[in-house]
């Protein structure tokens, strides 16, 4: 028996070594870097400085605001589209393909597309709004700190909603149709069926979609980089951009690593309950 | 007034005629079982009565009211599904209370009716549990409780015992039957299991490929099957069916099966030389184990002990013949035996149409 157990360990060894090399090495290197152990600021100096860095605090606030808004909109829009795609409509395959298309656009490209669309001189959004007489003059949406954040949130809502939508669609399709039939016989209308059958059955999938989307949106870089590069000023700068700038523009490697470790710790705090729930289900 | 009347009912799906001109009248408090093989349309028919499938043509009447266009919730029916269809996030109490809450019944009424139903079904101690914490039989009882609470005129069951193990199935069969006797509600019950149908029904509707093959009491279906399909479907082990032709000799009419003389009663419709299927129930195959060797006409191939009886598979004139025998009669695989039949126990089916030719005799006997 003991021999067999050791044989099993030999089988998992290559995978373990590979994972340790790919995931473990950069993680440990970053943590060491963040404490200045590779020749930067003194131990924990970076972390202390983060707390009084207005840019870091703004980036943290921007990240929180962006994530809350985008994830909320993703779930609402994703659920609405999933409900439509789960219904008996003609040419369903066509609508399914169209609904997933935004997910196929790389996030930097998505950012650039929206940047062009919102351009005050050549952008289609201004031209359309003026033609529809909704406004008199073109507006520099991305030059206004408030509208820039709204624009980034809208752009990422469009680009990223198919992912939660697919999770929720899979969840919807797993609800037995007999539950809907039982509800129909019990006398439930559309709203009562939605709140008593659909939504409660979908809750585990909504939770999974929220957790994964929060992790994804906290790390978002390409869309904001392509669209506003964190501007105007630092109005749309999130933590990923903050880390990027500290590292590649200001070469504050230890400081950047400290911020990255803080971001990773926050993400881990979000991910751990999800992973535990998943493992518990498997048990 | 009948409880449920179905008149000339049809259901067409794209390119498929699922229900073909079916008419059934179900009396109040009657327990009717729809039985047939997979795809025969029995569940479709039940779902049409429930209002979960639309009607292509024909009429469904529940307690004197045509309900073709009436939504399921207003048909005054209750339905128990094969997979129970309990709401997984609600407790047993909330599952049973849901329909009452939707009708905006007062808290006291909801509480009283749910507890009454729970008492009938012995669910009292389980009211705070979720469906996932219940056994299969308990879930089945909750599904029935949900139906009882609705105080409906007609109960519909769609293969409710299929997900249970064999022992629990037998137990639940009795429970459903005694519940029906206690509540006196009209019940339409779908199953593919003919034993379930035979043990539970007041009347059975045998269906095949969207048509009704026969409607009758379990006894009628067993003793006087209308055609080959019903003869083969009802009964376990099923009826032996031997192909042959009518012939006559000095002894009168008989069926010639591969040179064997199979006795039958005189039928005016029978013409010598016409094809016929000779049906005989396993308990009517008479096996003589101690017959003279020159009378041996069959060989024992398999012997199965079921408990009280033995089921014996015999090689007889190139066919397999199933016989039930008393387990005290010694019989062994490979043994040569004599098989014989009684004319009045045999069923004769038209070789072309499959209809039972004995119906002439049933009519003349006033059966």
XYZ file of C-alpha atoms in Angstrom:
650
model
C 0.000 0.000 0.000
C 2.752 2.443 1.001
C 4.580 1.665 -2.217
C 1.426 2.397 -4.213
C 0.974 5.736 -2.486
C 4.524 6.803 -3.370
C 3.926 5.729 -6.963
C 0.945 8.094 -7.057
C 3.148 10.975 -5.840
C 5.594 10.295 -8.664
C 2.735 10.663 -11.114
C 1.687 14.093 -9.805
C 5.277 15.314 -9.458
C 5.728 16.727 -13.005
C 2.483 18.715 -12.767
C 3.384 19.995 -9.314
C 6.844 21.106 -10.426
C 5.380 22.831 -13.492
C 2.762 24.681 -11.424
C 5.357 25.686 -8.828
C 7.586 27.058 -11.582
C 4.836 28.949 -13.407
C 2.757 30.196 -10.468
C 4.921 29.846 -7.395
C 8.142 31.410 -8.628
C 6.679 34.771 -9.778
C 4.488 34.938 -6.668
C 7.408 34.399 -4.310
C 9.622 36.723 -6.345
C 6.980 39.471 -6.147
C 6.560 39.064 -2.395
C 10.330 39.214 -1.902
C 10.517 42.226 -4.197
C 7.712 43.983 -2.281
C 9.752 43.770 0.912
C 12.716 45.269 -0.897
C 14.716 42.111 -0.485
C 15.957 42.360 -4.032
C 17.405 45.826 -3.573
C 14.628 48.427 -3.175
C 13.068 50.230 -0.232
C 13.500 48.738 3.231
C 11.385 45.878 4.598
C 7.689 46.758 4.523
C 8.519 50.314 3.548
C 6.510 50.010 0.367
C 3.393 48.883 2.210
C 3.591 51.783 4.665
C 4.027 54.263 1.821
C 0.991 52.868 -0.034
C -1.300 53.888 2.821
C -0.398 57.553 2.443
C -0.160 57.582 -1.349
C -3.118 59.541 -2.726
C -2.678 57.956 -6.156
C -2.851 54.468 -4.695
C -5.932 55.341 -2.650
C -7.613 56.872 -5.720
C -6.725 53.786 -7.789
C -8.175 51.587 -5.035
C -11.387 53.632 -4.945
C -11.601 53.609 -8.758
C -11.116 49.847 -8.793
C -13.832 49.325 -6.169
C -16.280 51.646 -7.958
C -15.530 50.122 -11.348
C -15.836 46.531 -10.103
C -19.094 47.111 -8.197
C -20.722 48.890 -11.164
C -19.443 46.544 -13.878
C -20.188 43.304 -12.016
C -23.695 44.514 -11.096
C -24.409 45.503 -14.695
C -22.875 42.253 -15.992
C -25.171 40.166 -13.798
C -28.293 42.167 -14.677
C -27.538 42.299 -18.406
C -26.204 38.722 -18.447
C -29.317 37.397 -16.706
C -31.640 39.339 -19.016
C -29.885 38.054 -22.156
C -29.640 34.511 -20.727
C -33.398 34.526 -20.083
C -34.017 35.634 -23.680
C -31.649 33.016 -25.073
C -33.287 30.336 -22.924
C -36.710 31.051 -24.405
C -38.283 29.456 -27.452
C -37.486 32.058 -30.102
C -36.872 31.430 -33.769
C -33.310 31.461 -35.132
C -31.996 31.032 -31.582
C -28.539 29.991 -32.786
C -28.120 33.364 -34.535
C -28.936 35.344 -31.387
C -26.647 33.115 -29.340
C -23.723 33.856 -31.674
C -24.473 37.588 -31.682
C -24.769 37.654 -27.886
C -21.347 36.058 -27.436
C -19.548 38.227 -30.016
C -18.369 40.981 -27.580
C -16.479 38.308 -25.616
C -14.389 37.549 -28.694
C -12.993 41.111 -28.817
C -9.610 41.366 -27.035
C -9.900 43.904 -24.220
C -7.225 46.325 -25.521
C -8.927 46.297 -28.933
C -12.292 46.844 -27.241
C -10.818 49.849 -25.426
C -9.437 51.303 -28.662
C -12.776 50.777 -30.453
C -14.608 52.726 -27.751
C -11.910 55.394 -27.738
C -12.469 55.943 -31.476
C -16.245 55.825 -31.092
C -16.194 58.449 -28.325
C -13.628 60.710 -30.046
C -14.967 64.312 -30.067
C -13.837 64.944 -33.672
C -14.215 61.692 -35.561
C -16.227 59.516 -33.175
C -19.524 58.005 -34.206
C -21.229 58.568 -30.843
C -21.006 62.376 -31.049
C -22.006 62.397 -34.716
C -25.055 60.256 -34.011
C -26.091 62.272 -30.944
C -25.856 65.527 -32.921
C -27.791 64.040 -35.857
C -30.523 62.918 -33.449
C -30.412 66.454 -31.972
C -29.642 65.143 -28.525
C -26.758 67.636 -28.274
C -25.565 70.693 -30.164
C -21.786 70.238 -30.096
C -19.465 67.302 -29.858
C -18.399 66.433 -26.312
C -15.084 65.063 -25.141
C -16.500 62.201 -23.100
C -13.152 60.735 -22.209
C -11.759 64.166 -21.303
C -14.356 64.599 -18.520
C -13.285 62.703 -15.358
C -16.869 61.648 -14.481
C -17.932 60.712 -17.998
C -14.605 58.927 -18.579
C -15.362 56.547 -15.699
C -18.959 56.085 -16.897
C -17.670 55.405 -20.430
C -15.145 52.812 -19.233
C -17.818 51.102 -17.143
C -20.221 51.024 -20.132
C -17.540 49.727 -22.487
C -16.542 46.899 -20.141
C -20.193 46.111 -19.451
C -20.649 45.514 -23.181
C -17.422 43.588 -23.684
C -17.555 41.397 -20.601
C -21.232 40.510 -20.091
C -21.186 37.309 -22.234
C -19.074 35.478 -19.642
C -21.550 35.776 -16.738
C -24.332 35.375 -19.304
C -22.981 31.979 -20.369
C -22.663 30.835 -16.747
C -26.253 31.928 -16.041
C -27.548 30.393 -19.285
C -25.987 27.064 -18.286
C -27.659 27.453 -14.887
C -31.036 28.225 -16.474
C -30.823 25.181 -18.710
C -30.130 22.979 -15.701
C -33.425 23.897 -13.992
C -35.827 20.980 -14.604
C -38.798 22.031 -16.718
C -41.109 20.113 -14.373
C -40.454 22.784 -11.741
C -41.887 25.395 -14.095
C -44.812 23.117 -14.877
C -45.449 22.488 -11.180
C -45.375 26.251 -10.618
C -47.820 26.780 -13.504
C -50.236 24.268 -11.950
C -49.727 25.857 -8.520
C -50.901 29.113 -10.090
C -47.666 31.076 -10.321
C -47.540 33.866 -12.907
C -44.380 34.979 -14.714
C -43.026 37.092 -11.825
C -43.867 34.539 -9.115
C -42.218 31.825 -11.237
C -39.122 33.979 -11.693
C -38.774 34.801 -7.999
C -39.783 31.352 -6.677
C -38.264 28.970 -9.227
C -35.736 30.654 -11.534
C -33.911 32.989 -9.171
C -33.478 30.613 -6.184
C -32.344 27.779 -8.468
C -29.911 30.153 -10.158
C -28.395 31.586 -6.951
C -25.363 29.248 -6.857
C -24.558 30.135 -10.471
C -25.037 33.856 -9.780
C -22.597 33.537 -6.878
C -20.037 31.800 -9.100
C -20.503 34.429 -11.822
C -20.094 37.284 -9.294
C -16.934 35.832 -7.728
C -15.264 35.077 -11.060
C -16.267 38.426 -12.519
C -15.023 40.336 -9.456
C -11.644 38.607 -9.799
C -11.584 39.302 -13.525
C -12.617 42.950 -13.236
C -10.182 43.689 -10.381
C -7.364 42.624 -12.697
C -8.674 44.466 -15.748
C -5.932 46.297 -17.567
C -6.217 46.220 -21.362
C -9.629 47.848 -21.753
C -8.756 50.877 -19.578
C -5.235 51.090 -20.977
C -6.580 51.151 -24.542
C -9.443 53.530 -23.822
C -8.163 56.192 -21.381
C -4.758 54.991 -20.165
C -6.089 55.784 -16.686
C -6.900 59.412 -17.520
C -7.895 62.117 -17.561
C -5.402 62.638 -14.722
C -5.904 59.490 -12.694
C -9.728 59.534 -12.973
C -9.944 56.026 -14.429
C -6.672 54.609 -13.138
C -7.272 51.288 -11.410
C -4.844 49.177 -9.407
C -3.570 47.215 -12.411
C -2.674 50.433 -14.218
C -1.171 51.847 -11.015
C 1.111 48.826 -10.691
C 1.995 49.007 -14.386
C 2.917 52.687 -14.172
C 4.932 52.318 -10.994
C 6.893 49.488 -12.543
C 7.357 50.421 -16.182
C 7.151 54.229 -16.118
C 8.659 55.115 -12.745
C 10.743 51.920 -12.270
C 9.640 51.722 -8.614
C 9.847 47.966 -8.727
C 9.556 47.294 -5.004
C 6.699 49.748 -4.611
C 4.874 48.304 -7.620
C 5.344 44.822 -6.180
C 3.847 45.965 -2.831
C 0.735 47.261 -4.615
C 0.517 44.061 -6.682
C 0.723 41.924 -3.536
C -2.052 43.996 -1.903
C -4.237 43.479 -5.005
C -3.449 39.754 -5.042
C -4.318 39.484 -1.331
C -7.692 41.153 -1.917
C -8.421 38.812 -4.841
C -7.408 35.837 -2.742
C -9.854 36.921 -0.043
C -12.601 36.935 -2.685
C -11.506 33.656 -4.263
C -10.985 31.541 -1.136
C -14.694 31.239 -0.167
C -15.463 30.284 -3.764
C -12.735 27.633 -3.882
C -13.836 26.265 -0.498
C -17.451 26.080 -1.652
C -16.372 24.285 -4.835
C -14.277 21.775 -2.894
C -17.123 21.205 -0.408
C -19.457 20.414 -3.304
C -16.986 17.819 -4.594
C -16.862 16.160 -1.154
C -71.637 13.818 -14.843
C -68.233 12.366 -15.675
C -65.171 13.805 -13.949
C -63.038 13.896 -17.091
C -64.289 13.431 -20.633
C -61.972 13.270 -23.600
C -63.586 13.500 -27.014
C -61.855 12.785 -30.329
C -58.595 14.179 -29.001
C -55.638 14.662 -31.337
C -52.150 15.996 -30.840
C -49.855 16.791 -33.753
C -46.228 17.759 -33.372
C -44.228 18.791 -36.434
C -44.654 15.767 -38.684
C -45.764 13.468 -35.870
C -49.279 12.436 -34.853
C -48.812 11.716 -31.138
C -52.449 11.310 -30.027
C -54.901 9.849 -32.524
C -58.583 10.498 -32.044
C -58.822 9.338 -28.441
C -62.110 9.317 -26.510
C -62.317 8.330 -22.836
C -64.920 9.007 -20.143
C -63.641 8.910 -16.559
C -66.208 8.658 -13.765
C -65.994 10.613 -10.490
C -63.752 8.948 -7.878
C -62.489 6.494 -10.471
C -58.815 5.440 -10.536
C -57.870 5.190 -14.206
C -54.416 4.091 -15.297
C -53.000 4.980 -18.720
C -50.506 2.276 -19.601
C -48.429 1.504 -22.660
C -44.856 1.252 -23.896
C -42.504 4.261 -24.194
C -43.657 6.728 -26.844
C -47.269 5.499 -26.893
C -48.586 8.972 -25.992
C -49.774 8.294 -22.433
C -47.754 11.100 -20.840
C -48.730 13.479 -23.657
C -52.388 12.694 -22.999
C -51.948 13.314 -19.257
C -50.123 16.589 -19.924
C -52.936 17.657 -22.243
C -55.444 17.007 -19.436
C -53.197 19.035 -17.102
C -52.983 21.924 -19.549
C -49.231 21.574 -20.075
C -49.691 20.645 -23.759
C -52.041 22.304 -26.210
C -54.840 20.391 -27.934
C -54.584 20.064 -31.747
C -58.224 19.016 -32.103
C -60.945 17.454 -29.974
C -62.166 18.356 -26.502
C -61.154 17.873 -22.890
C -63.893 18.379 -20.340
C -63.248 18.489 -16.584
C -66.320 18.317 -14.341
C -68.636 19.466 -17.108
C -66.487 22.321 -18.379
C -64.495 22.259 -21.613
C -60.962 23.268 -20.617
C -59.109 23.280 -23.949
C -58.254 26.970 -23.558
C -58.183 27.097 -19.742
C -54.691 27.553 -18.218
C -53.333 24.744 -16.027
C -53.802 26.667 -12.779
C -57.537 27.132 -13.397
C -58.345 23.504 -14.304
C -58.803 22.438 -10.701
C -56.277 19.643 -11.077
C -53.226 18.577 -9.110
C -50.264 16.806 -10.622
C -47.491 14.616 -9.250
C -44.448 14.425 -11.507
C -42.035 11.582 -12.120
C -39.108 13.491 -10.602
C -41.414 15.037 -7.958
C -40.616 18.619 -9.161
C -40.300 19.871 -5.590
C -38.883 23.383 -5.147
C -35.385 22.531 -3.834
C -34.847 25.758 -1.867
C -38.204 25.621 -0.049
C -38.945 23.525 3.026
C -41.522 20.741 2.905
C -44.030 23.140 4.503
C -43.323 25.883 1.953
C -43.496 23.420 -0.944
C -46.961 22.385 0.155
C -48.046 25.927 1.023
C -46.917 27.539 -2.234
C -50.170 27.202 -4.180
C -52.201 28.453 -1.201
C -49.930 31.457 -0.753
C -50.325 32.310 -4.438
C -54.082 32.251 -3.888
C -53.533 34.746 -1.055
C -55.046 32.441 1.555
C -54.733 33.645 5.137
C -51.842 32.419 7.260
C -54.206 30.348 9.427
C -55.792 28.598 6.430
C -52.388 27.827 4.919
C -51.096 26.466 8.203
C -54.203 24.335 8.842
C -54.401 22.819 5.371
C -50.702 22.047 5.119
C -50.736 20.389 8.553
C -53.864 18.388 7.654
C -52.209 17.094 4.473
C -48.981 16.418 6.377
C -50.927 14.387 8.951
C -52.571 12.280 6.206
C -49.178 11.522 4.671
C -47.234 11.194 7.917
C -45.070 14.172 7.013
C -45.532 16.085 10.275
C -41.967 15.690 11.572
C -40.467 16.587 8.183
C -42.150 19.958 7.585
C -39.012 22.001 8.265
C -36.730 19.920 6.066
C -35.580 20.718 2.546
C -36.220 18.172 -0.253
C -32.511 17.317 -0.390
C -32.758 16.022 3.196
C -35.540 13.556 2.332
C -35.515 10.000 1.000
C -37.124 9.156 -2.357
C -40.304 7.878 -0.712
C -40.576 10.966 1.500
C -40.156 13.257 -1.518
C -42.880 11.327 -3.263
C -45.174 11.885 -0.288
C -44.405 15.622 -0.266
C -45.324 15.778 -3.968
C -48.624 14.093 -3.108
C -49.069 16.458 -0.172
C -48.668 19.410 -2.500
C -51.459 17.929 -4.605
C -53.733 17.228 -1.607
C -53.392 20.781 -0.272
C -54.816 22.133 -3.518
C -58.089 20.287 -2.813
C -58.439 19.512 -6.509
C -61.158 17.604 -8.295
C -58.738 15.531 -10.381
C -55.342 14.106 -9.429
C -52.868 13.424 -12.212
C -49.844 11.173 -11.646
C -47.081 10.973 -14.261
C -45.043 7.802 -13.594
C -44.622 8.783 -9.943
C -42.925 5.579 -8.823
C -40.353 5.193 -11.584
C -37.516 6.708 -9.541
C -38.044 4.439 -6.522
C -36.470 1.075 -5.807
C -38.575 -2.066 -6.251
C -39.497 -2.544 -2.595
C -40.491 1.094 -2.037
C -42.463 1.042 -5.277
C -44.676 -1.755 -3.974
C -45.131 0.097 -0.684
C -45.993 3.400 -2.396
C -48.427 1.608 -4.696
C -50.450 0.620 -1.653
C -50.119 4.112 -0.160
C -51.377 5.852 -3.282
C -54.244 3.413 -3.595
C -55.301 3.835 0.046
C -54.928 7.621 -0.279
C -57.288 7.485 -3.241
C -59.811 5.475 -1.257
C -59.549 7.907 1.627
C -59.819 11.133 -0.386
C -62.138 9.770 -3.070
C -60.622 11.992 -5.736
C -60.737 11.132 -9.428
C -57.278 9.938 -10.415
C -55.556 9.583 -13.762
C -52.280 7.727 -13.384
C -49.663 7.123 -16.072
C -47.240 4.210 -15.964
C -45.369 1.952 -18.351
C -45.455 -0.831 -15.766
C -48.402 -3.126 -16.429
C -48.152 -4.672 -12.950
C -48.578 -1.203 -11.448
C -51.590 -0.710 -13.723
C -53.133 -4.082 -12.849
C -52.696 -3.657 -9.092
C -53.883 -0.046 -8.793
C -56.536 0.651 -11.417
C -60.304 0.544 -11.361
C -59.996 0.731 -15.128
C -56.995 0.581 -17.414
C -56.538 2.386 -20.720
C -53.990 0.489 -22.822
C -52.321 2.783 -25.367
C -50.016 2.101 -28.281
C -48.653 4.500 -30.952
C -51.108 7.219 -29.973
C -54.274 5.119 -30.061
C -56.321 3.419 -27.349
C -56.065 -0.342 -27.822
C -58.537 -1.250 -25.075
C -60.265 0.231 -22.028
C -61.396 -2.113 -19.274
C -61.001 -3.388 -15.746
C -57.807 -5.299 -14.965
C -59.773 -8.577 -15.101
C -61.287 -7.757 -18.485
C -57.914 -6.892 -19.969
C -56.319 -10.030 -18.601
C -59.089 -12.478 -19.440
C -60.452 -10.901 -22.607
C -57.745 -8.875 -24.362
C -59.168 -7.108 -27.403
C -56.166 -7.778 -29.591
C -52.668 -9.166 -29.826
C -51.065 -5.992 -28.462
C -53.093 -6.014 -25.239
C -52.658 -9.791 -24.924
C -48.884 -9.444 -25.152
C -48.649 -6.308 -22.982
C -50.845 -7.266 -20.033
C -49.670 -10.132 -17.842
C -46.282 -11.132 -16.477
C -44.866 -13.397 -17.776
C -46.687 -12.376 -20.926
C -49.033 -14.554 -22.959
C -47.480 -17.193 -25.250
C -48.329 -16.412 -28.865
C -47.987 -19.200 -31.454
C -48.492 -18.627 -35.184
C -50.689 -21.196 -36.937
C -53.581 -21.865 -39.318
C -57.117 -23.047 -38.707
C -57.765 -26.654 -39.696
C -60.594 -29.139 -39.258
C -60.745 -32.893 -38.888
C -63.140 -35.427 -37.422
C -62.557 -33.896 -33.988
C -63.673 -30.475 -35.225
C -61.809 -27.134 -35.454
C -58.220 -26.878 -34.266
C -55.124 -24.726 -34.863
C -52.269 -26.321 -36.731
C -48.913 -25.071 -35.418
C -45.923 -26.662 -37.135
C -47.816 -29.976 -37.313
C -48.987 -29.794 -33.692
C -52.712 -29.931 -33.034
C -53.684 -27.016 -30.724
C -57.260 -27.376 -29.449
C -59.695 -24.493 -29.781
C -63.393 -23.868 -29.375
C -65.648 -23.799 -32.429
C -65.856 -20.371 -34.033
C -68.255 -19.561 -36.833
C -65.817 -16.962 -38.194
C -62.964 -19.453 -38.470
C -62.204 -20.773 -41.973
C -59.818 -23.673 -42.504
C -56.531 -22.471 -43.927
C -56.700 -18.901 -42.578
C -53.857 -17.595 -40.424
C -54.374 -17.314 -36.686
C -52.302 -16.524 -33.605
C -52.895 -18.946 -30.753
C -52.511 -17.251 -27.367
C -52.183 -19.063 -24.098
C -51.308 -17.669 -20.669
C -48.300 -19.292 -18.937
C -50.562 -20.661 -16.169
C -52.651 -22.379 -18.849
C -49.724 -24.290 -20.328
C -50.184 -27.747 -18.811
C -46.879 -29.560 -18.370
C -46.861 -33.300 -17.655
C -43.422 -34.308 -16.375
C -44.226 -38.027 -16.038
C -45.913 -38.584 -19.412
C -45.075 -41.574 -21.663
C -41.926 -40.910 -23.694
C -43.897 -41.230 -26.941
C -46.089 -38.294 -25.826
C -43.142 -35.955 -25.148
C -43.396 -32.844 -27.330
C -41.277 -30.233 -25.489
C -37.894 -29.844 -23.769
C -37.209 -27.778 -20.634
C -34.617 -25.095 -21.463
C -34.558 -22.803 -18.410
C -36.103 -23.071 -14.946
C -36.539 -19.899 -12.813
C -37.793 -19.979 -9.239
C -39.866 -16.887 -8.365
C -40.830 -18.017 -4.843
C -44.286 -19.589 -4.929
C -43.963 -20.740 -8.548
C -41.484 -21.878 -11.113
C -41.293 -20.160 -14.478
C -40.207 -22.682 -17.076
C -39.039 -21.880 -20.601
C -39.740 -24.790 -22.962
C -38.670 -25.546 -26.524
C -41.927 -26.402 -28.265
C -42.181 -26.874 -32.035
C -39.422 -24.374 -32.745
C -40.882 -21.742 -30.387
C -40.169 -20.771 -26.812
C -43.119 -21.446 -24.566
C -43.308 -19.991 -21.043
C -45.170 -21.980 -18.404
C -45.729 -21.357 -14.708
C -45.584 -24.477 -12.573
C -46.032 -25.358 -8.944
C -42.592 -25.348 -7.375
C -43.238 -28.783 -5.830
C -43.334 -30.399 -9.287
C -39.811 -31.652 -9.980
C -38.486 -30.354 -13.274
C -34.949 -29.933 -14.569
C -33.210 -28.330 -17.484
C -33.032 -30.671 -20.509
C -35.969 -32.784 -19.315
C -38.456 -34.008 -21.955
C -42.089 -33.270 -21.060
C -45.568 -33.319 -22.536
C -47.240 -29.937 -23.056
C -51.003 -29.636 -23.580
C -53.613 -26.878 -23.780
C -57.338 -26.540 -22.990
C -59.554 -25.253 -25.767
C -61.510 -22.939 -23.460
C -58.347 -21.351 -22.054
C -56.884 -20.428 -25.434
C -57.194 -16.998 -27.078
C -57.425 -16.812 -30.846
C -56.297 -13.733 -32.726
C -56.881 -12.941 -36.369
C -53.644 -13.586 -38.255
C -53.987 -10.356 -40.241
C -55.665 -7.779 -37.964
C -54.616 -9.183 -34.589
C -58.126 -8.730 -33.160
C -59.395 -11.302 -30.678
C -61.651 -13.838 -32.454
C -62.981 -15.061 -29.088
C -64.979 -11.832 -28.710
C -67.791 -13.713 -30.477
C -67.750 -16.208 -27.594
C -67.569 -13.451 -24.919
C -70.642 -11.829 -26.481
C -72.589 -15.089 -26.625
C -71.650 -15.888 -22.988
C -72.731 -12.412 -21.952
C -69.207 -11.746 -20.567
